PDB file of C-alpha atoms in Angstrom:
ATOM      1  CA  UNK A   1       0.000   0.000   0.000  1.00 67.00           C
ATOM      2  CA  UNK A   2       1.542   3.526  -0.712  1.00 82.00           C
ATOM      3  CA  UNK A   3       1.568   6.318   1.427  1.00 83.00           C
ATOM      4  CA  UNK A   4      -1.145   8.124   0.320  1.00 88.00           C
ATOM      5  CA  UNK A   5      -3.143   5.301   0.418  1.00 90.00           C
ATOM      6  CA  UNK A   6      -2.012   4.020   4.030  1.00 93.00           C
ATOM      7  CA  UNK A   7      -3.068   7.813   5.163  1.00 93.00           C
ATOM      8  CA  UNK A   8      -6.538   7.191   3.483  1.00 93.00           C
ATOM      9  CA  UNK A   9      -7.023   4.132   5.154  1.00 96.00           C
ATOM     10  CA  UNK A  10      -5.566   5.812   8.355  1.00 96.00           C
ATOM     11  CA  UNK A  11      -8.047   8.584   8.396  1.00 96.00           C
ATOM     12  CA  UNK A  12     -10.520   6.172   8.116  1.00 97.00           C
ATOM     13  CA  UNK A  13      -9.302   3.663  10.920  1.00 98.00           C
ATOM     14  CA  UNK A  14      -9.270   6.723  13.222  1.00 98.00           C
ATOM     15  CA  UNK A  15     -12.685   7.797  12.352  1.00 98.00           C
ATOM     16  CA  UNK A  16     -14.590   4.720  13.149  1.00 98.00           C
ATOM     17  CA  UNK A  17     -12.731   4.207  16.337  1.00 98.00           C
ATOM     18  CA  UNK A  18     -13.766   7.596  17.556  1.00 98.00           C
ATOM     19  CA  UNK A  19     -17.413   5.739  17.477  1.00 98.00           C
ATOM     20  CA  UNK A  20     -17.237   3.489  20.033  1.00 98.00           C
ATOM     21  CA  UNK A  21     -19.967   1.245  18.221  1.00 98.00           C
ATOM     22  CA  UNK A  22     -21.396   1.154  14.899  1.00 98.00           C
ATOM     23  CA  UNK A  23     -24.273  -0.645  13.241  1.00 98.00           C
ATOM     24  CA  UNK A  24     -23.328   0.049   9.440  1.00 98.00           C
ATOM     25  CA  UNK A  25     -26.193   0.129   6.962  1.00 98.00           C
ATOM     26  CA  UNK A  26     -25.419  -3.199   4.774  1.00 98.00           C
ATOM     27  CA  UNK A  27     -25.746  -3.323   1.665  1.00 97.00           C
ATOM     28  CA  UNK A  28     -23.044  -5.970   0.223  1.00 97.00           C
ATOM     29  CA  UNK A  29     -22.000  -2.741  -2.164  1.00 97.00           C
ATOM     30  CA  UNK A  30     -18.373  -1.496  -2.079  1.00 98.00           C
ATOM     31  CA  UNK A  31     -19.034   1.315  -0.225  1.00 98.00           C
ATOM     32  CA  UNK A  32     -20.602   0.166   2.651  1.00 98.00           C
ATOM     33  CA  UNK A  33     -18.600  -3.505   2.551  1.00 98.00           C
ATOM     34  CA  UNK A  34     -15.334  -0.698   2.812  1.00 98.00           C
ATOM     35  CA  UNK A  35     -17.004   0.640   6.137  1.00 98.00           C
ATOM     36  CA  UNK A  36     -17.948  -2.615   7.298  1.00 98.00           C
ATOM     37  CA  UNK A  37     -14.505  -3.953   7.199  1.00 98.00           C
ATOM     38  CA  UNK A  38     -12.844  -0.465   8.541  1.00 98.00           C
ATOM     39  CA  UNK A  39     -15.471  -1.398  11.744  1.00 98.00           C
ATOM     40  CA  UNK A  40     -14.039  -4.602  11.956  1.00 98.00           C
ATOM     41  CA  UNK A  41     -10.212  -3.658  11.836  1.00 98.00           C
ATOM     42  CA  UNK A  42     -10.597  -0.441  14.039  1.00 98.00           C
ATOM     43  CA  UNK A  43     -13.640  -2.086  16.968  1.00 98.00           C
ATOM     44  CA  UNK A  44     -13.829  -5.400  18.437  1.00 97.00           C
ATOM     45  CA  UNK A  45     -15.685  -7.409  16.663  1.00 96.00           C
ATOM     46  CA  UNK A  46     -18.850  -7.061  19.406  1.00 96.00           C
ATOM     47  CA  UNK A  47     -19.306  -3.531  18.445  1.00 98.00           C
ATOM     48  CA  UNK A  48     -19.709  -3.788  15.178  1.00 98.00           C
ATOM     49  CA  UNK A  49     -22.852  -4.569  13.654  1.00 98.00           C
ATOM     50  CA  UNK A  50     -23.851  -5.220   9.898  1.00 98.00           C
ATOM     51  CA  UNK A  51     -27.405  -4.086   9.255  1.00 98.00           C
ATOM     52  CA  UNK A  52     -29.484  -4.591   5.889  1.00 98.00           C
ATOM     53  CA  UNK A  53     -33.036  -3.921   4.894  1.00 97.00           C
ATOM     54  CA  UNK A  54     -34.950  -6.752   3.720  1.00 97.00           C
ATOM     55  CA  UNK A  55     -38.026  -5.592   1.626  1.00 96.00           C
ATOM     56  CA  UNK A  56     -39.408  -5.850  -1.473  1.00 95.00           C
ATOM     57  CA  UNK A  57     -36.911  -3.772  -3.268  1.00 96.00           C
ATOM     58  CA  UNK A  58     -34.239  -5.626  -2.508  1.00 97.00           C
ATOM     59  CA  UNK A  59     -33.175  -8.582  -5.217  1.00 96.00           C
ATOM     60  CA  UNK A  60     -33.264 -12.146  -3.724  1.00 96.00           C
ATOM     61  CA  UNK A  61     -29.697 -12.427  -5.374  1.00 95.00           C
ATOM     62  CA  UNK A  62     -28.260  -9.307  -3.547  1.00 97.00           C
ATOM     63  CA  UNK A  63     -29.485 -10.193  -0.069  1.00 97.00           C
ATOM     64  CA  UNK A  64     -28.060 -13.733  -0.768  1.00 97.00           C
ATOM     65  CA  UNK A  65     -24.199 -12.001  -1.886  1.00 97.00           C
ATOM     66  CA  UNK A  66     -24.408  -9.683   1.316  1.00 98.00           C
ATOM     67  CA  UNK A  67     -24.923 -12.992   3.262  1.00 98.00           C
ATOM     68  CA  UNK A  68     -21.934 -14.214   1.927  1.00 98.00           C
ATOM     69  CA  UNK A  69     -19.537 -11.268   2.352  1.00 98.00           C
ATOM     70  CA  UNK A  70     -20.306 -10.600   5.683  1.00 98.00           C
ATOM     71  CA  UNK A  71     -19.644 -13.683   6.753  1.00 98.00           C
ATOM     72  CA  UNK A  72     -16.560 -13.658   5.026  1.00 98.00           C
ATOM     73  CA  UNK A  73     -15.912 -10.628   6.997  1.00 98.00           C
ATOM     74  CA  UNK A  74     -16.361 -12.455   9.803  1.00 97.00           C
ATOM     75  CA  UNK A  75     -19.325  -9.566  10.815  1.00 98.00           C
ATOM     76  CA  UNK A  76     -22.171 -10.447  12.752  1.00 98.00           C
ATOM     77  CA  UNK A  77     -25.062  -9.383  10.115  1.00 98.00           C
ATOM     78  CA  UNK A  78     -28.703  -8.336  10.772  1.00 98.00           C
ATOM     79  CA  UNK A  79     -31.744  -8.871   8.522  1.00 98.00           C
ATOM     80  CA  UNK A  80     -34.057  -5.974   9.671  1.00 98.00           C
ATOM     81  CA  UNK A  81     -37.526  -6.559   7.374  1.00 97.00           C
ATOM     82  CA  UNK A  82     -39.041  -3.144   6.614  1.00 97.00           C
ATOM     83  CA  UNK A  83     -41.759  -1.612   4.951  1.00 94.00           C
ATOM     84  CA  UNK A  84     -41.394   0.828   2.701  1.00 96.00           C
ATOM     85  CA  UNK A  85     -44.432   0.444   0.446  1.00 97.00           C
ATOM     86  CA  UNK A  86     -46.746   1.427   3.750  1.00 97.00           C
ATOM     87  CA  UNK A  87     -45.302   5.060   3.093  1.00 97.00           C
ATOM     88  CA  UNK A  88     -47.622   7.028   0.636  1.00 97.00           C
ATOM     89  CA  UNK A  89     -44.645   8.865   0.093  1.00 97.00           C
ATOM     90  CA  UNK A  90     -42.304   6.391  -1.251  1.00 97.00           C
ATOM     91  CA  UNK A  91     -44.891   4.608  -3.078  1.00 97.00           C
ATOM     92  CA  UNK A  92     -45.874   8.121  -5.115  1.00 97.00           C
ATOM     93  CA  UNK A  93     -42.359   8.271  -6.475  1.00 96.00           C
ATOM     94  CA  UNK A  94     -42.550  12.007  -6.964  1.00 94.00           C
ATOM     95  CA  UNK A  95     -39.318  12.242  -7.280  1.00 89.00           C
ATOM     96  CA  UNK A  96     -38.230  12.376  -3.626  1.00 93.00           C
ATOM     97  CA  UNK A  97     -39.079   8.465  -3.167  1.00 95.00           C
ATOM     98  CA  UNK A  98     -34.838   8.135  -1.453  1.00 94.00           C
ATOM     99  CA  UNK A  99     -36.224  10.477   1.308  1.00 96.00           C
ATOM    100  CA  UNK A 100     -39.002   8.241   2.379  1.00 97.00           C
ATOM    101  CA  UNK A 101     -36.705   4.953   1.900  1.00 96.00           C
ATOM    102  CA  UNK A 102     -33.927   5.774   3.648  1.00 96.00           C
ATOM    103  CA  UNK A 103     -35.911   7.378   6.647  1.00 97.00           C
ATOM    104  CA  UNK A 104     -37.805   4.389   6.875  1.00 97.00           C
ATOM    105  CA  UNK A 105     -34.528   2.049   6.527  1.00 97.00           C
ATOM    106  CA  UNK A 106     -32.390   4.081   8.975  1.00 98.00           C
ATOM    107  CA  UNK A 107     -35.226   4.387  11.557  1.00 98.00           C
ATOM    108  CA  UNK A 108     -35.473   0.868  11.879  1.00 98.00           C
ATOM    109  CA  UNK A 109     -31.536   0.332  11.779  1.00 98.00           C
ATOM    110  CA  UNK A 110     -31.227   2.938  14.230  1.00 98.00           C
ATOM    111  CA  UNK A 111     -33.692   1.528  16.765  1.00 98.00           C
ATOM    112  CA  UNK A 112     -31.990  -2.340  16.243  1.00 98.00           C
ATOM    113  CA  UNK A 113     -28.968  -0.066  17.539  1.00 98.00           C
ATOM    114  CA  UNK A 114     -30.648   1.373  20.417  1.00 98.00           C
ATOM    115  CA  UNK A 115     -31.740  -1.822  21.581  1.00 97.00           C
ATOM    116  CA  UNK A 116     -27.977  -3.712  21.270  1.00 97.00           C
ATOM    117  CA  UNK A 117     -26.642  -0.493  22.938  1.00 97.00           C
ATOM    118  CA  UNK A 118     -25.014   0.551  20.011  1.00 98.00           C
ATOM    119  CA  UNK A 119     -23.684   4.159  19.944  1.00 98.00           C
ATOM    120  CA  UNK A 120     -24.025   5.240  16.158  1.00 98.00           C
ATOM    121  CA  UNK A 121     -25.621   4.023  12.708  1.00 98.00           C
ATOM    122  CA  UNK A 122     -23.069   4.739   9.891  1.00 98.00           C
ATOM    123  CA  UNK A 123     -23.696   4.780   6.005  1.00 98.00           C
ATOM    124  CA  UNK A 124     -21.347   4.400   2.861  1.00 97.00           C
ATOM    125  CA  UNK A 125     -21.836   7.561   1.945  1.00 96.00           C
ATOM    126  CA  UNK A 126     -18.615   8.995   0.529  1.00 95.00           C
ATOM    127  CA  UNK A 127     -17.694  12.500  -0.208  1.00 93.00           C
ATOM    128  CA  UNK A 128     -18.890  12.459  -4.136  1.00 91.00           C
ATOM    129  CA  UNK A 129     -22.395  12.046  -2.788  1.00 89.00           C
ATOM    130  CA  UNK A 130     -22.310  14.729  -0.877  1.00 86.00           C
ATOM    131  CA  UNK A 131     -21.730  16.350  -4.065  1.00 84.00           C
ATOM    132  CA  UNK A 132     -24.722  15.033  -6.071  1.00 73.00           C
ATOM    133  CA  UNK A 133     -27.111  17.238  -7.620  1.00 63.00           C
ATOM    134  CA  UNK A 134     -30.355  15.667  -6.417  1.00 71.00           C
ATOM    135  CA  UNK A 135     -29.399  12.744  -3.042  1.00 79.00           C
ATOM    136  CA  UNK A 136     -32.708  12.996  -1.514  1.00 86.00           C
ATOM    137  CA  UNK A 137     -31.816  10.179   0.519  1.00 88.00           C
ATOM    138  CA  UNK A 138     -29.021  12.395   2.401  1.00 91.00           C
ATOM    139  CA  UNK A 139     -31.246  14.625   4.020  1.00 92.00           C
ATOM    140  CA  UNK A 140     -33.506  11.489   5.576  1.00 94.00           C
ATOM    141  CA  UNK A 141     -29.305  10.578   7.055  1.00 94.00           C
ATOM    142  CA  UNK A 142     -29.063  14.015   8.462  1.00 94.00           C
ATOM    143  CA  UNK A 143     -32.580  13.905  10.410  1.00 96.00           C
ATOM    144  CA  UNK A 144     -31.586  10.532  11.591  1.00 96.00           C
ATOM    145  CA  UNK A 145     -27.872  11.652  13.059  1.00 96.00           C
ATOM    146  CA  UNK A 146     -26.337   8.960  11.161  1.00 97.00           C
ATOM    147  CA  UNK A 147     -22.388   9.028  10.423  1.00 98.00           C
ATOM    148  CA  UNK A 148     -21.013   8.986   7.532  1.00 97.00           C
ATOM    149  CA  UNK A 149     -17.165   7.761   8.222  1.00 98.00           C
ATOM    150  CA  UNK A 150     -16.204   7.705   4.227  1.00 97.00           C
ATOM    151  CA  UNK A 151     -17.578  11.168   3.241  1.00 96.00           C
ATOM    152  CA  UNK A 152     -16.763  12.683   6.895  1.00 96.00           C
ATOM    153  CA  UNK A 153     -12.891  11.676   6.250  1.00 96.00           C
ATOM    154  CA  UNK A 154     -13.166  13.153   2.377  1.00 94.00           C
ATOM    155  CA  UNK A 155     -12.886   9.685   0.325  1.00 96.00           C
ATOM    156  CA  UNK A 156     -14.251  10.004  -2.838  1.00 95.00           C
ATOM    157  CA  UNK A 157     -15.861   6.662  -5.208  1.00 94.00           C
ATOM    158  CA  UNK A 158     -12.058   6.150  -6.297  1.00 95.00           C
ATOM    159  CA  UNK A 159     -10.660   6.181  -3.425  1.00 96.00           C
ATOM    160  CA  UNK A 160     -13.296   3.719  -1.536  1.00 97.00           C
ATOM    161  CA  UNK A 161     -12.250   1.233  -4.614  1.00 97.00           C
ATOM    162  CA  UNK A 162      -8.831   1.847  -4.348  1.00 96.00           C
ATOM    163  CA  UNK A 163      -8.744   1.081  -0.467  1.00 97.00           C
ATOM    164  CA  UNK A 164     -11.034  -1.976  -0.901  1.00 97.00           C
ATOM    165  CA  UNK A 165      -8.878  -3.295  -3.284  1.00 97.00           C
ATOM    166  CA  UNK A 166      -6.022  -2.951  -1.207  1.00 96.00           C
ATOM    167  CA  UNK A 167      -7.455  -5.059   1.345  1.00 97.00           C
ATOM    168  CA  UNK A 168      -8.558  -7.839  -0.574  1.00 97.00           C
ATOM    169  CA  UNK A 169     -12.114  -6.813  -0.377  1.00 98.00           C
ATOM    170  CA  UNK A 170     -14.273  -9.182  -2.754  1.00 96.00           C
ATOM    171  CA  UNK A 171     -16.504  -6.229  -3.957  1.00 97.00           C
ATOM    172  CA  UNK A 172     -13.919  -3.641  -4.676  1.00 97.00           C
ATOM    173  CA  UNK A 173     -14.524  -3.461  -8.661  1.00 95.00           C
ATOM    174  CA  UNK A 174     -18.182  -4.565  -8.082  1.00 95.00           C
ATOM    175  CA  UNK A 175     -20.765  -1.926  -9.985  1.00 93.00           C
ATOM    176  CA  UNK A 176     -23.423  -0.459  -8.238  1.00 90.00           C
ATOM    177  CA  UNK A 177     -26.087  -2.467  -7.615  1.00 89.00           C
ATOM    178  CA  UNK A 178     -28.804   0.346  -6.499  1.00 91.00           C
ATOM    179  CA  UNK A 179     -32.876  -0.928  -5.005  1.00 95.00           C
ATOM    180  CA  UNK A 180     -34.956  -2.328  -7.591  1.00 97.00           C
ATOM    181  CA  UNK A 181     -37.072   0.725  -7.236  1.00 97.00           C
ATOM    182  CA  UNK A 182     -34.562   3.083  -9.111  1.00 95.00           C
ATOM    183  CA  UNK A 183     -35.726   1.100 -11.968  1.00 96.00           C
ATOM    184  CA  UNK A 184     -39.095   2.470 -11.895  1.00 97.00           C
ATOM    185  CA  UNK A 185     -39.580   5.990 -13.751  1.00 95.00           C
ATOM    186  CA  UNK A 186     -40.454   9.035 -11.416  1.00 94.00           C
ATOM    187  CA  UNK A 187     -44.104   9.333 -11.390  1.00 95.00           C
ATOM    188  CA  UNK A 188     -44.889   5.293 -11.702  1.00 96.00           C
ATOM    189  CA  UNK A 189     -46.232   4.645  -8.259  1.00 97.00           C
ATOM    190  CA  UNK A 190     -43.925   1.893  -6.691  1.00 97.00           C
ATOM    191  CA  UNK A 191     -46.227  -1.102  -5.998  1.00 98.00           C
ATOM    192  CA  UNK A 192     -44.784  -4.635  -5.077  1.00 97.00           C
ATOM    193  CA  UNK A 193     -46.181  -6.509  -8.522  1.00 97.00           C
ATOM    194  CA  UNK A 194     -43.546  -3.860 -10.283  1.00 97.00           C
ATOM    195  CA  UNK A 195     -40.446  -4.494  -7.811  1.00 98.00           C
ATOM    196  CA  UNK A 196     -41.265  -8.123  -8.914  1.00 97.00           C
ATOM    197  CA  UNK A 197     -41.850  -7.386 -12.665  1.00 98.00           C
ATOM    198  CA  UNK A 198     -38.448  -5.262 -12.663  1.00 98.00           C
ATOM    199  CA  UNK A 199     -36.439  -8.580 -10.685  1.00 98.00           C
ATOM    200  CA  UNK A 200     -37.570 -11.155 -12.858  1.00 98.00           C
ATOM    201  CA  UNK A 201     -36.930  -9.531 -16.279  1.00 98.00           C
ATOM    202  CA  UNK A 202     -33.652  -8.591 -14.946  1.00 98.00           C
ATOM    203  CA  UNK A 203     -33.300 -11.859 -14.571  1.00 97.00           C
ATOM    204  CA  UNK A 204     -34.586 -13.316 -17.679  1.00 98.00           C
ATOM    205  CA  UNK A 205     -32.208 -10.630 -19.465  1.00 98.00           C
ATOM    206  CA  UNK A 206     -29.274 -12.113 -18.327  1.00 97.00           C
ATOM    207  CA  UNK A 207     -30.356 -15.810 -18.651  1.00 97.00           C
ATOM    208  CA  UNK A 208     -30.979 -14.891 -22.065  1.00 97.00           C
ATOM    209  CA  UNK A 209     -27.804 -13.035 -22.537  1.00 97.00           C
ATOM    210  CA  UNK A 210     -25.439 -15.726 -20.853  1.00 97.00           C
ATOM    211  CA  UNK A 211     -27.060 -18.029 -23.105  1.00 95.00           C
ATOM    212  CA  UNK A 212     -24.921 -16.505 -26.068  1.00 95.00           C
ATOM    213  CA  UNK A 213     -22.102 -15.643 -23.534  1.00 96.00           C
ATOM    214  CA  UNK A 214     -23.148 -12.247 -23.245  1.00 96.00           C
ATOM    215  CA  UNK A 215     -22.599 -11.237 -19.362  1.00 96.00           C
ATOM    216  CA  UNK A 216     -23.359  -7.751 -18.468  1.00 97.00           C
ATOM    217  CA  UNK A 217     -21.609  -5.593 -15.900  1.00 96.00           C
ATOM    218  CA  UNK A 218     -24.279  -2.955 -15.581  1.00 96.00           C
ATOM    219  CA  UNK A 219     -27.963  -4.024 -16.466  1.00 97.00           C
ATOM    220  CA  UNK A 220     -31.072  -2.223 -15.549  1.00 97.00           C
ATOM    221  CA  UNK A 221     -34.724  -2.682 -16.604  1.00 98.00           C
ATOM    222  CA  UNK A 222     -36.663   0.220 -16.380  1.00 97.00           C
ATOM    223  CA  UNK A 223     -40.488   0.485 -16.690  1.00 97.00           C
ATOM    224  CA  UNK A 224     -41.183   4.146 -17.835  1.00 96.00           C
ATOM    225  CA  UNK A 225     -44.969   4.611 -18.048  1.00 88.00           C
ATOM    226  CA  UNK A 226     -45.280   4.531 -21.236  1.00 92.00           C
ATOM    227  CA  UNK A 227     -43.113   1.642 -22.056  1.00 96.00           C
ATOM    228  CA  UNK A 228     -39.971  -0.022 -20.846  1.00 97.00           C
ATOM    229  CA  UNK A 229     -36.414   0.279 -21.420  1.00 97.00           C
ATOM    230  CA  UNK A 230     -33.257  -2.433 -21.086  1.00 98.00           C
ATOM    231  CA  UNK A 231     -29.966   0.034 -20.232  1.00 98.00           C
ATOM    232  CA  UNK A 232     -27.009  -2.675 -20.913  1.00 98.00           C
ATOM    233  CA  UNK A 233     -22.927  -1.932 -20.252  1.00 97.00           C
ATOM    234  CA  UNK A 234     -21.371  -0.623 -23.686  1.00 97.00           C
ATOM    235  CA  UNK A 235     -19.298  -3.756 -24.165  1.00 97.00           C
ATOM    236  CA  UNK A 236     -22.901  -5.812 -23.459  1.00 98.00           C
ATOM    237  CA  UNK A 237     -24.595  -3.830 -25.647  1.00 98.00           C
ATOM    238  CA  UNK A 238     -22.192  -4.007 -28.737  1.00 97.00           C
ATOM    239  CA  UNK A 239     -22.219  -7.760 -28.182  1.00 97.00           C
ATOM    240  CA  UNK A 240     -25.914  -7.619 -28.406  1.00 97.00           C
ATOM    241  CA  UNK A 241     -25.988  -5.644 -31.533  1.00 96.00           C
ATOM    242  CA  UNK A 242     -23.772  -7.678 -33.281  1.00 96.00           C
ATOM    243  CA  UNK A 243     -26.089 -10.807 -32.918  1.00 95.00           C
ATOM    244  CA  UNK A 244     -28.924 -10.451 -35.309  1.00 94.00           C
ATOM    245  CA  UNK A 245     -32.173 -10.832 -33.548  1.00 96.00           C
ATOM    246  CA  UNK A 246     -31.139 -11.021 -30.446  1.00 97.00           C
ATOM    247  CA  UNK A 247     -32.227  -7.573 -29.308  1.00 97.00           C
ATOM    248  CA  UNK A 248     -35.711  -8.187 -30.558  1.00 97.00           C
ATOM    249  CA  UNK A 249     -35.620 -11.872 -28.513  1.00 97.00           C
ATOM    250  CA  UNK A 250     -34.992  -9.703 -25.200  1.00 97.00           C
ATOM    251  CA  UNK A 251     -37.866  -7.402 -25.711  1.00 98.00           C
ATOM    252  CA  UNK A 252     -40.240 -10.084 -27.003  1.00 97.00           C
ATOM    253  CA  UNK A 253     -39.565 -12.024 -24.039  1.00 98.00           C
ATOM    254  CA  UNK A 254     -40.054  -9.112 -21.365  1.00 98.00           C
ATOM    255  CA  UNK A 255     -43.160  -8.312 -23.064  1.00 96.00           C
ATOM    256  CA  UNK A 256     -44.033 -12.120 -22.160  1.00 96.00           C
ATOM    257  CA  UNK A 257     -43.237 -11.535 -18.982  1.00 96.00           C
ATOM    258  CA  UNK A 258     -45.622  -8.883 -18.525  1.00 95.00           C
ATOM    259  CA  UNK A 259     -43.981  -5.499 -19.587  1.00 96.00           C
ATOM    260  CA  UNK A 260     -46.113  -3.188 -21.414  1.00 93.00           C
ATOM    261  CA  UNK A 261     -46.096  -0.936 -24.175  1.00 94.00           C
ATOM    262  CA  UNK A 262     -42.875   0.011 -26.526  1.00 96.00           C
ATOM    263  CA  UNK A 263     -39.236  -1.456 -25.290  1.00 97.00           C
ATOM    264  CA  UNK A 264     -36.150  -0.686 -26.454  1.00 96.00           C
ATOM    265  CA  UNK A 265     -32.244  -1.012 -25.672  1.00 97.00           C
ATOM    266  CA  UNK A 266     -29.984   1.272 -25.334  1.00 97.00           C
ATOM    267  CA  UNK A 267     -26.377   2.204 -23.273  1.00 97.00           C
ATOM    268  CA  UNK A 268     -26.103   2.370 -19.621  1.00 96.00           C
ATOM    269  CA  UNK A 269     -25.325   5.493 -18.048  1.00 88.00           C
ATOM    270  CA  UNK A 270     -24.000   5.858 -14.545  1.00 75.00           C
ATOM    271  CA  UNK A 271     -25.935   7.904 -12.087  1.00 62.00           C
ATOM    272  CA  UNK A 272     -22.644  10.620 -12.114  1.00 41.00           C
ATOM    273  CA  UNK A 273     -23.455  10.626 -16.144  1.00 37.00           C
ATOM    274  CA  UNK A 274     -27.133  10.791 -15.876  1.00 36.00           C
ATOM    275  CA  UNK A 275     -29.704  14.151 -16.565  1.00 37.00           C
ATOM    276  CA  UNK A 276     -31.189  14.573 -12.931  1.00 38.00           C
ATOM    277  CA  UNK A 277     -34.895  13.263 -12.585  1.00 40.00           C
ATOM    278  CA  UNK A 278     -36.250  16.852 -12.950  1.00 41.00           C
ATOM    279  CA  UNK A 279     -35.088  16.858 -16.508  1.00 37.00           C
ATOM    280  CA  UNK A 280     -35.862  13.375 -17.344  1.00 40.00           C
ATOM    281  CA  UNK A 281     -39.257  12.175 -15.556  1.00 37.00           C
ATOM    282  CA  UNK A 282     -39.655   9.708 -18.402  1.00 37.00           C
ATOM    283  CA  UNK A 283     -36.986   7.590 -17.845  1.00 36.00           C
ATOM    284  CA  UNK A 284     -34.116   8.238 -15.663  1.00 38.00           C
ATOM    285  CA  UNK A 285     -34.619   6.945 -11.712  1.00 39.00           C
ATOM    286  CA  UNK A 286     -32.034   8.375  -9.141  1.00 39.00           C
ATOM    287  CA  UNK A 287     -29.739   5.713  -8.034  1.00 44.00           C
TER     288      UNK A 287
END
């Protein structure tokens, strides 16, 4: 590890010892793995606490991989069910839908906290989300008092990879992986038969795609309103393209599944790249 690294990685070390105790919002993402695994190098290992959300916006597949790395981790990790959907606000999806998600999620990790005697909830928020045009999700973290160790000690999305690489962390080139309800367009109520609808043709996407060893990095599935949309990876997409057919298979078989109106393909942006939701209600979901 170079220097500047090992003073990254120091800076963050210090930071989570100053807690005392942490419950750290789980995800199985890089970011919050990274603060997991500062926890366990900087607390003993009984005041640490992984904590993820199980509802019905989070894939079966993710919960299942965040199983797996905390145990590798050797962290202690907490299933805390929520419900979302029971807040008119989140299921509206006006635009603010984070806000009402992460309160609900961070109320409930905050009061598994208060009942293990656990000083302090912390996020993987780093310091390029503080940035972010439109984090509605932030301000829910504020109200709440939770920490944010990465952001607080100025690591950006580079450095959070570069450090988790560094120590060996399985998810350190792993993309983002946001809820399933990103995938549905502002102004498209969230409803549970559409978190569904958006997991399984996710699914069937890349069971189709492996089929012709075709394995995207980034996939999403977006239901728009007026239609749906499959946003693959560049290098997925040019593979796609250059198999006659194959982009008309995908549609026709989401449309089987249950998606309505007009589909088509086209490139995955990130979130960083993306118009904000103001400027694109139709399609683009903050992540």
């Amino acid at each position: 590890m170079d220097a500047d690294l090992a003073g990254i990685a120091d800076r963050l070390l210090t930071r989570l010892r100053s807690l005392g105790s942490v419950a750290v919002a789980f995800s199985g993402g890089v970011d919050s793995t990274l603060v997991l695994a500062a926890a366990l190098r900087a607390l003993p290992a009984d005041r640490v606490l992984a904590a993820i959300a199980d509802s019905p916006s989070l894939a079966r597949m993710e919960l299942v991989a965040a199983r797996e790395i905390a145990a590798g981790l050797g962290a202690e990790l907490a299933e805390v069910p929520v419900a979302e959907l029971d807040v008119p606000g989140y299921r509206a999806n006006a635009g603010d839908r984070c806000y009402f998600c992460k309160h609900t999620v961070l109320t409930a990790i905050s009061d598994l906290a208060v009942e293990r005697g656990i000083a302090h909830v912390a996020t993987g928020t780093h310091a390029d989300d503080r940035r972010a045009v439109h984090r509605p999700g932030l301000r829910a973290a504020r109200e709440l008092l939770v920490v944010e160790p990465l952001a607080d000690v100025g690591l950006g999305k580079r450095d959070v990879r570069l450090l988790a690489a560094a120590w060996s962390l399985p998810v350190a080139d792993k993309p983002a992986t946001p809820c399933l309800a990103s995938r549905i367009a502002v102004g498209v109520p969230v409803s549970i038969g559409r978190l569904g609808l958006v997991e399984r043709a996710e699914i069937t996407v890349r069971v189709l795609l492996a089929g012709v060893d075709v394995r995207p990095r980034d996939l999403r599935v977006r239901l728009l309103g007026d239609g749906f949309r499959v946003d693959l990876d560049r290098s997925a997409l040019a593979a796609l393209e250059a198999r006659p057919g194959l982009a008309a298979n995908v549609l026709a078989a989401l449309g089987d599944l249950g998606l309505i109106g007009p589909g088509h393909v086209q490139a995955y942006r990130s979130p960083a790249l993306a118009p904000s939701p103001q400027r694109d209600a139709r399609g683009r979901c903050p992540e």
